XYZ file of C-alpha atoms in Angstrom:
495
model
C 0.000 0.000 0.000
C 1.123 3.564 -0.751
C 2.578 5.578 2.121
C 0.916 8.780 0.911
C -1.520 10.262 3.438
C -3.908 13.144 2.796
C -4.503 15.483 5.734
C -7.517 17.790 5.727
C -6.885 20.746 8.045
C -10.153 22.645 8.301
C -9.295 25.840 10.173
C -11.044 28.981 11.331
C -10.142 31.168 8.369
C -9.179 28.658 5.678
C -9.281 25.010 4.652
C -6.067 23.226 3.737
C -5.239 19.841 2.359
C -1.712 18.458 2.480
C -0.400 15.262 0.941
C 2.413 13.788 3.040
C 4.782 11.168 1.674
C 5.830 8.196 3.809
C 8.948 10.113 4.978
C 6.687 12.980 6.224
C 7.770 15.386 3.477
C 5.033 17.416 1.782
C 4.232 16.198 -1.733
C 1.539 18.769 -2.474
C -0.971 21.091 -0.848
C -3.967 23.322 -1.451
C -5.477 26.081 0.653
C -8.536 28.285 0.352
C -9.816 31.046 2.623
C -13.512 31.540 3.278
C -15.722 34.334 4.576
C -16.039 35.329 8.224
C -19.502 36.596 9.176
C -20.118 38.901 12.158
C -23.936 39.352 12.399
C -23.777 41.152 15.756
C -21.177 42.261 18.293
C -19.430 39.125 19.578
C -21.153 36.822 17.060
C -19.029 34.864 14.562
C -20.415 32.546 11.873
C -19.297 30.491 8.855
C -21.297 29.331 5.851
C -21.233 25.482 5.987
C -21.448 25.210 2.196
C -18.472 27.530 1.841
C -16.523 25.355 4.287
C -17.439 22.231 2.316
C -16.590 23.766 -1.064
C -13.237 25.027 0.247
C -12.350 21.554 1.557
C -13.199 19.816 -1.723
C -11.246 22.447 -3.674
C -8.238 22.122 -1.337
C -8.174 18.318 -1.613
C -8.368 18.348 -5.401
C -5.683 21.038 -5.579
C -3.373 19.127 -3.226
C -3.703 15.956 -5.329
C -3.029 17.909 -8.514
C 0.000 19.669 -7.045
C 1.340 16.335 -5.765
C 0.790 14.827 -9.237
C -1.150 11.994 -7.619
C -4.520 10.323 -8.054
C -6.951 9.423 -5.288
C -5.902 5.781 -5.749
C -2.385 6.748 -4.570
C -3.671 7.846 -1.150
C -3.634 5.212 1.606
C -5.885 7.157 3.972
C -7.267 10.522 5.006
C -6.748 12.220 8.371
C -8.995 15.111 9.415
C -8.246 17.896 11.870
C -10.559 20.805 12.495
C -11.440 24.004 14.283
C -12.938 22.421 17.351
C -15.960 23.878 19.105
C -17.511 25.366 15.962
C -21.045 23.954 15.890
C -23.343 22.744 13.110
C -26.735 21.073 12.961
C -27.863 19.613 9.655
C -30.739 17.728 8.071
C -30.026 13.993 7.954
C -32.036 13.622 4.730
C -30.407 16.411 2.703
C -27.089 17.049 4.507
C -27.923 20.772 4.518
C -27.237 22.782 7.671
C -30.236 24.453 9.303
C -28.207 27.599 10.111
C -24.741 28.992 9.610
C -22.044 27.314 11.690
C -21.571 29.080 15.036
C -17.809 29.545 15.422
C -15.832 28.739 18.570
C -15.078 32.467 18.997
C -18.795 33.325 19.154
C -20.026 34.807 22.461
C -23.810 34.864 21.922
C -24.463 32.358 24.714
C -22.603 34.340 27.390
C -25.911 35.143 29.112
C -26.937 31.485 29.241
C -23.549 30.504 30.661
C -23.837 33.196 33.336
C -27.345 31.970 34.223
C -26.122 28.362 34.559
C -23.173 29.475 36.707
C -25.448 31.527 38.953
C -27.678 28.471 39.381
C -24.665 26.551 40.687
C -24.125 24.134 37.782
C -20.498 24.888 36.918
C -18.998 22.558 39.541
C -20.882 19.548 38.139
C -20.116 20.511 34.532
C -16.423 20.970 35.282
C -16.144 17.656 37.156
C -17.654 15.692 34.278
C -16.155 17.554 31.303
C -13.016 19.291 32.576
C -14.409 22.492 31.048
C -15.928 25.713 32.346
C -19.318 27.201 31.543
C -18.230 29.477 28.722
C -19.699 30.321 25.280
C -16.502 28.903 23.749
C -17.789 25.325 23.938
C -20.325 23.619 21.674
C -23.105 22.653 24.084
C -24.664 26.076 24.622
C -24.361 26.774 20.882
C -26.444 23.642 20.194
C -29.098 24.836 22.637
C -29.151 28.264 20.975
C -29.714 26.700 17.542
C -32.509 24.457 18.821
C -34.174 27.385 20.572
C -33.812 29.920 17.758
C -34.219 28.053 14.467
C -37.914 27.517 13.796
C -38.981 23.889 14.235
C -35.432 22.714 15.044
C -36.117 21.289 18.491
C -39.113 19.262 17.367
C -37.177 17.901 14.372
C -34.147 17.107 16.570
C -36.281 15.115 19.013
C -37.761 13.211 16.047
C -34.264 12.186 14.931
C -34.368 14.216 11.704
C -31.320 16.377 12.521
C -27.677 15.702 13.303
C -25.238 17.729 15.415
C -21.536 17.810 14.911
C -18.380 19.818 15.120
C -16.742 20.456 11.740
C -15.071 17.020 11.649
C -18.451 15.284 11.924
C -19.948 17.477 9.213
C -17.059 16.694 6.870
C -17.209 12.954 7.609
C -20.955 12.998 6.881
C -20.428 14.822 3.574
C -17.346 12.830 2.521
C -19.093 9.501 3.134
C -22.330 10.578 1.485
C -24.223 10.570 4.787
C -23.236 7.010 5.669
C -21.225 7.876 8.807
C -22.170 10.186 11.683
C -19.145 10.111 13.954
C -16.595 12.171 15.815
C -13.497 11.377 17.858
C -12.905 11.606 21.600
C -10.977 14.895 21.400
C -13.722 16.803 19.599
C -16.386 15.194 21.797
C -14.479 16.335 24.882
C -15.070 19.981 23.890
C -18.860 19.874 23.689
C -19.852 20.346 27.378
C -21.966 17.165 27.162
C -19.232 14.485 27.079
C -17.977 12.870 30.289
C -14.187 12.588 29.981
C -13.937 10.083 32.846
C -16.417 7.597 31.388
C -15.695 8.508 27.757
C -19.391 8.765 26.949
C -22.168 11.268 26.329
C -23.577 12.304 29.708
C -27.336 12.156 30.341
C -27.265 14.761 33.125
C -25.392 17.249 30.940
C -27.689 16.634 27.985
C -30.665 17.301 30.261
C -29.065 20.461 31.680
C -28.572 21.948 28.199
C -31.773 20.431 26.800
C -29.929 18.621 23.988
C -31.684 15.518 22.564
C -29.427 12.447 22.434
C -30.796 11.690 18.939
C -28.622 14.542 17.611
C -25.306 13.062 18.708
C -22.571 11.342 16.672
C -20.818 8.087 17.603
C -17.543 8.731 19.447
C -14.473 6.840 18.202
C -10.740 6.687 18.919
C -8.565 9.248 17.141
C -7.122 6.510 14.905
C -10.200 4.555 13.852
C -12.456 3.653 10.944
C -14.549 6.675 9.952
C -15.822 5.261 6.655
C -14.696 5.889 3.065
C -15.184 8.859 0.764
C -17.730 8.763 -2.033
C -15.932 7.655 -5.195
C -17.448 10.501 -7.221
C -15.772 13.168 -5.081
C -12.110 12.540 -5.886
C -12.154 9.647 -8.349
C -11.743 6.795 -5.875
C -12.981 5.785 -2.436
C -10.409 6.740 0.226
C -10.652 5.462 3.818
C -10.881 8.089 6.568
C -8.761 6.658 9.389
C -7.767 9.560 11.630
C -9.603 12.455 13.315
C -8.556 14.908 16.030
C -9.374 18.484 16.948
C -6.721 20.915 15.787
C -4.921 21.414 19.105
C -4.875 17.680 19.819
C -3.574 16.972 16.318
C -0.818 19.546 16.849
C 0.105 17.841 20.142
C 0.453 14.567 18.219
C 2.284 16.243 15.330
C 4.771 17.687 17.822
C 5.250 14.137 19.163
C 4.272 15.225 22.686
C 3.478 11.648 23.681
C 5.249 11.684 27.062
C 3.739 13.228 30.222
C 5.264 16.657 30.866
C 5.711 17.537 27.199
C 4.034 20.748 26.084
C 3.167 22.401 22.799
C 1.687 25.769 21.943
C 0.063 26.580 18.618
C -0.053 30.170 17.382
C -2.793 30.521 14.805
C -5.963 32.613 14.984
C -5.855 31.925 18.716
C -3.140 30.417 20.902
C -3.556 27.032 22.523
C -1.085 25.505 24.942
C -1.427 21.808 25.775
C 0.485 19.957 28.515
C 0.408 16.142 28.355
C -0.444 14.744 31.825
C -0.607 11.097 30.726
C -3.167 8.952 32.542
C -3.592 11.695 35.196
C -6.885 13.550 34.885
C -5.651 16.731 36.576
C -8.324 18.988 38.076
C -7.208 22.582 37.527
C -7.360 24.981 40.449
C -6.284 27.854 38.194
C -9.120 27.901 35.667
C -7.341 25.900 33.016
C -9.158 23.180 31.093
C -8.760 19.458 31.615
C -9.179 17.732 28.298
C -8.539 14.532 26.385
C -5.194 14.890 24.620
C -5.926 11.844 22.439
C -7.414 8.374 22.636
C -5.530 5.543 20.930
C -6.384 1.832 21.004
C -9.046 2.564 23.627
C -6.556 4.214 26.008
C -7.163 7.839 26.991
C -4.327 10.319 27.513
C -5.254 13.553 29.309
C -3.924 17.087 29.169
C -4.168 20.523 30.703
C -5.003 23.203 28.167
C -4.976 26.951 28.151
C -6.932 28.666 25.396
C -6.196 32.212 24.244
C -8.873 33.435 21.856
C -6.838 36.063 19.998
C -3.238 35.544 18.823
C -2.678 35.744 15.071
C -6.100 37.398 14.832
C -4.533 40.494 16.471
C -2.025 40.627 13.629
C -4.893 40.245 11.143
C -6.611 43.184 12.847
C -3.473 45.294 12.495
C -3.398 44.358 8.795
C -7.091 44.501 7.887
C -8.608 46.760 10.536
C -5.920 49.363 11.174
C -4.190 48.775 7.805
C -0.771 49.370 9.383
C 0.794 46.618 7.243
C -0.099 45.016 3.904
C 0.985 41.507 4.903
C 1.049 39.804 8.296
C 4.735 38.909 7.917
C 5.596 42.626 7.976
C 4.573 42.872 11.649
C 7.814 41.396 13.046
C 10.179 43.718 11.140
C 7.907 46.654 12.041
C 8.066 45.722 15.739
C 11.862 45.767 15.540
C 11.729 49.513 14.831
C 9.638 50.302 17.927
C 10.948 52.791 20.494
C 12.309 50.606 23.353
C 11.634 53.347 25.914
C 7.864 53.090 25.397
C 5.807 50.628 27.435
C 2.781 49.928 25.268
C 0.594 46.918 26.148
C -2.213 45.451 24.070
C -4.764 43.203 25.783
C -6.444 41.602 22.732
C -9.799 40.769 24.318
C -11.722 41.337 21.076
C -14.030 38.384 21.860
C -13.464 38.218 25.612
C -10.545 36.760 27.534
C -9.898 33.018 27.697
C -7.716 31.132 30.179
C -6.952 31.739 32.942
C -9.368 34.704 33.262
C -12.496 33.487 31.421
C -14.202 36.852 31.103
C -16.632 36.716 28.162
C -17.526 40.383 28.554
C -13.975 41.802 28.450
C -13.025 43.743 25.326
C -9.693 44.732 23.829
C -7.619 47.625 25.077
C -4.245 49.297 24.495
C -2.392 50.951 27.384
C 0.635 53.215 27.629
C 0.101 55.225 24.439
C 1.922 58.536 24.124
C 2.157 61.156 21.377
C 5.227 59.277 20.127
C 3.397 55.967 19.826
C 2.837 54.759 16.289
C 2.411 51.666 14.103
C 5.674 50.079 15.287
C 4.749 50.283 18.969
C 1.257 48.882 18.336
C 2.664 46.021 16.231
C 5.195 45.218 18.954
C 2.474 45.260 21.634
C 0.336 42.838 19.621
C 3.171 40.313 19.240
C 4.236 40.669 22.863
C 0.653 40.114 24.054
C 0.708 36.564 22.694
C 3.878 35.856 24.667
C 2.572 37.379 27.891
C -0.605 35.323 27.635
C 1.438 32.152 27.052
C 3.385 32.941 30.215
C 0.142 33.246 32.179
C -0.903 29.793 30.933
C 2.447 28.187 31.730
C 2.461 29.614 35.249
C -1.038 28.238 35.855
C -0.006 24.811 34.524
C 3.026 24.695 36.812
C 0.774 25.392 39.806
C -1.753 22.727 38.771
C 0.651 19.897 37.955
C 3.738 19.823 40.127
C 4.954 16.594 38.468
C 5.703 18.503 35.284
C 9.214 19.649 36.208
C 11.115 21.931 33.837
C 9.304 22.716 30.609
C 10.594 22.962 27.072
C 7.909 24.381 24.860
C 7.432 23.085 21.306
C 5.747 25.703 19.131
C 3.946 25.740 15.814
C 1.509 27.836 13.782
C 1.907 30.833 11.517
C 3.369 33.223 14.097
C 6.363 31.024 14.962
C 8.060 31.962 11.687
C 8.928 35.277 13.393
C 12.314 34.892 15.123
C 11.691 38.133 17.009
C 8.440 36.827 18.506
C 9.924 33.447 19.442
C 12.916 35.090 21.149
C 10.620 37.349 23.171
C 8.545 34.286 24.059
C 11.618 32.466 25.419
C 12.672 35.621 27.282
C 9.324 36.236 28.958
C 8.781 32.526 29.787
C 12.347 32.133 31.043
C 12.295 28.752 29.294
C 13.625 27.297 26.021
C 11.341 27.377 22.980
C 11.766 24.719 20.264
C 10.629 25.359 16.706
C 10.317 22.169 14.613
C 11.540 21.568 11.092
C 7.991 20.751 9.972
C 5.739 23.674 10.909
C 2.575 22.019 9.584
C 2.290 20.022 12.792
C -1.512 20.086 13.012
C -1.887 18.492 9.594
C 1.038 16.179 10.342
C -0.689 14.937 13.505
C -3.857 14.111 11.563
C -1.752 12.410 8.906
C 0.072 10.298 11.499
C -3.226 9.080 12.987
C -4.427 7.949 9.552
C -1.058 6.534 8.508
C -0.652 4.641 11.771
C -4.150 3.179 11.512
C -3.535 2.235 7.870
C -0.323 0.459 8.856
C 1.847 2.472 6.493
C 3.368 4.907 9.034
C 5.389 4.055 12.185
C 4.071 3.735 15.731
C 4.189 6.601 18.233
C 7.691 5.789 19.518
C 9.266 5.686 16.070
C 7.301 8.758 14.964
C 8.545 10.696 18.011
C 12.121 9.689 17.228
C 11.774 11.320 13.790
C 10.773 14.727 15.230
C 13.410 17.304 14.229
C 14.146 20.747 15.649
C 14.751 23.722 13.379
C 15.911 26.126 16.076
C 15.900 26.523 19.849
C 15.396 29.972 21.351
C 16.893 30.350 24.825
C 16.180 33.125 27.353
C 18.489 36.151 27.151
C 16.519 38.810 29.034
C 17.725 39.979 32.442
C 15.520 38.845 35.319
C 14.842 42.429 36.476
C 13.708 43.456 32.986
C 11.439 40.407 32.728
C 9.894 41.202 36.106
C 9.279 44.832 35.102
C 7.621 43.880 31.825
C 5.413 41.205 33.389
C 4.319 43.641 36.116
C 3.171 46.077 33.412
C 1.274 43.326 31.608
C -0.457 42.172 34.789
C -1.595 45.743 35.459
C -2.947 46.080 31.899
C -4.975 42.868 32.260
C -6.388 43.937 35.618
C -7.473 47.261 34.170
C -9.137 45.495 31.247
C -11.036 43.120 33.534
C -12.324 46.061 35.574
C -13.825 47.852 32.543
């Protein structure tokens, strides 16, 4: 069997498909952006048909660029933007409403009501999550309550719920398979991560009919085969994981204590805690890192909603740069005597603050402040937020010891940003040779299941470092900068 694996990486702003050869080199790829919809303040939506069309286009383009046919592909692995929520008609495959994106905050009021009623302790114990609009469960309830006839049709078994992976599996298999994996299920607010099953009490709390739910499988499992008419041959789908879990796998963070942080639209740091289901006392999330061969590995996760999106705002909103890659060189020209801080709470603040109502702010502006200082503040904000997550993780899991952070995502191409990250963390930062770690993780799951790629141990041994950034900042300077950041966050939370 061929060692070629096709990874579908369905992200927040674009869909990508990458064909990996057996040696993990990239044979071909395709990528297509799609529209972001903002119907109201704090609301974010995607058109499901646009997502689907972009995925099909990306797959066909990747195969063409790789000069391969569908028959050359051993298996498909899927990774996806996680908590983004869809409900569709089982008969037609058409969604009943636009997808509600993970960034969307429309259910903040419902979450506050549930917290006030004292439900968060039970929800957190079962799911490892907090009552926040970020997760899928309250989005499902909103759709059922606000789309005419949806609840009645859901109870009758006419509708299906899924995160983007489930929607793609349904479409790819021609409606034959309604499934998800344990990582995506663990982000829904209705999945018990101790029992690895949908939870009746949580479903009742959020008024979600069980008839909506997909089957939950291991990350490396049989998810059906694609319709032959789509790509010219039926291809087995053998791997699925949410994007941050796939990146953890792609970074070969298989051992407890290993940590990765992905810098894309948001920033997501994941610390492997092995078989330990660690209950956070610092408002981090406990989640399923991955589930292989029926064995669950857990993790602590910190989610930052805005990372690369702040750079996009500087490009598209403020129009200070024409391309995102210009931000690093621009930051280099900033006046070092200015202390400008950006708290990018455009859609609220994630871990460890979890304030859905917070909004973005910039502090320390003077008459001399300009584009360079704002660009520098945006890049530094990502690093400060990562430090807050790492400090919380160290408090929660004492067994972790010293941390070396493996990084990936679009922002890690900036040497300036990675050096500041190492400086402010006071810890080494490793950038891998293969930056497409999310897609690589999905590819490994499929390749491993297909029997054409190595097991976890051999895969981890092949991980290669491009560069290590080590701390160079003086301790007093680090302390001063962090103090300023902490003050900026406190002021933002008090708004």
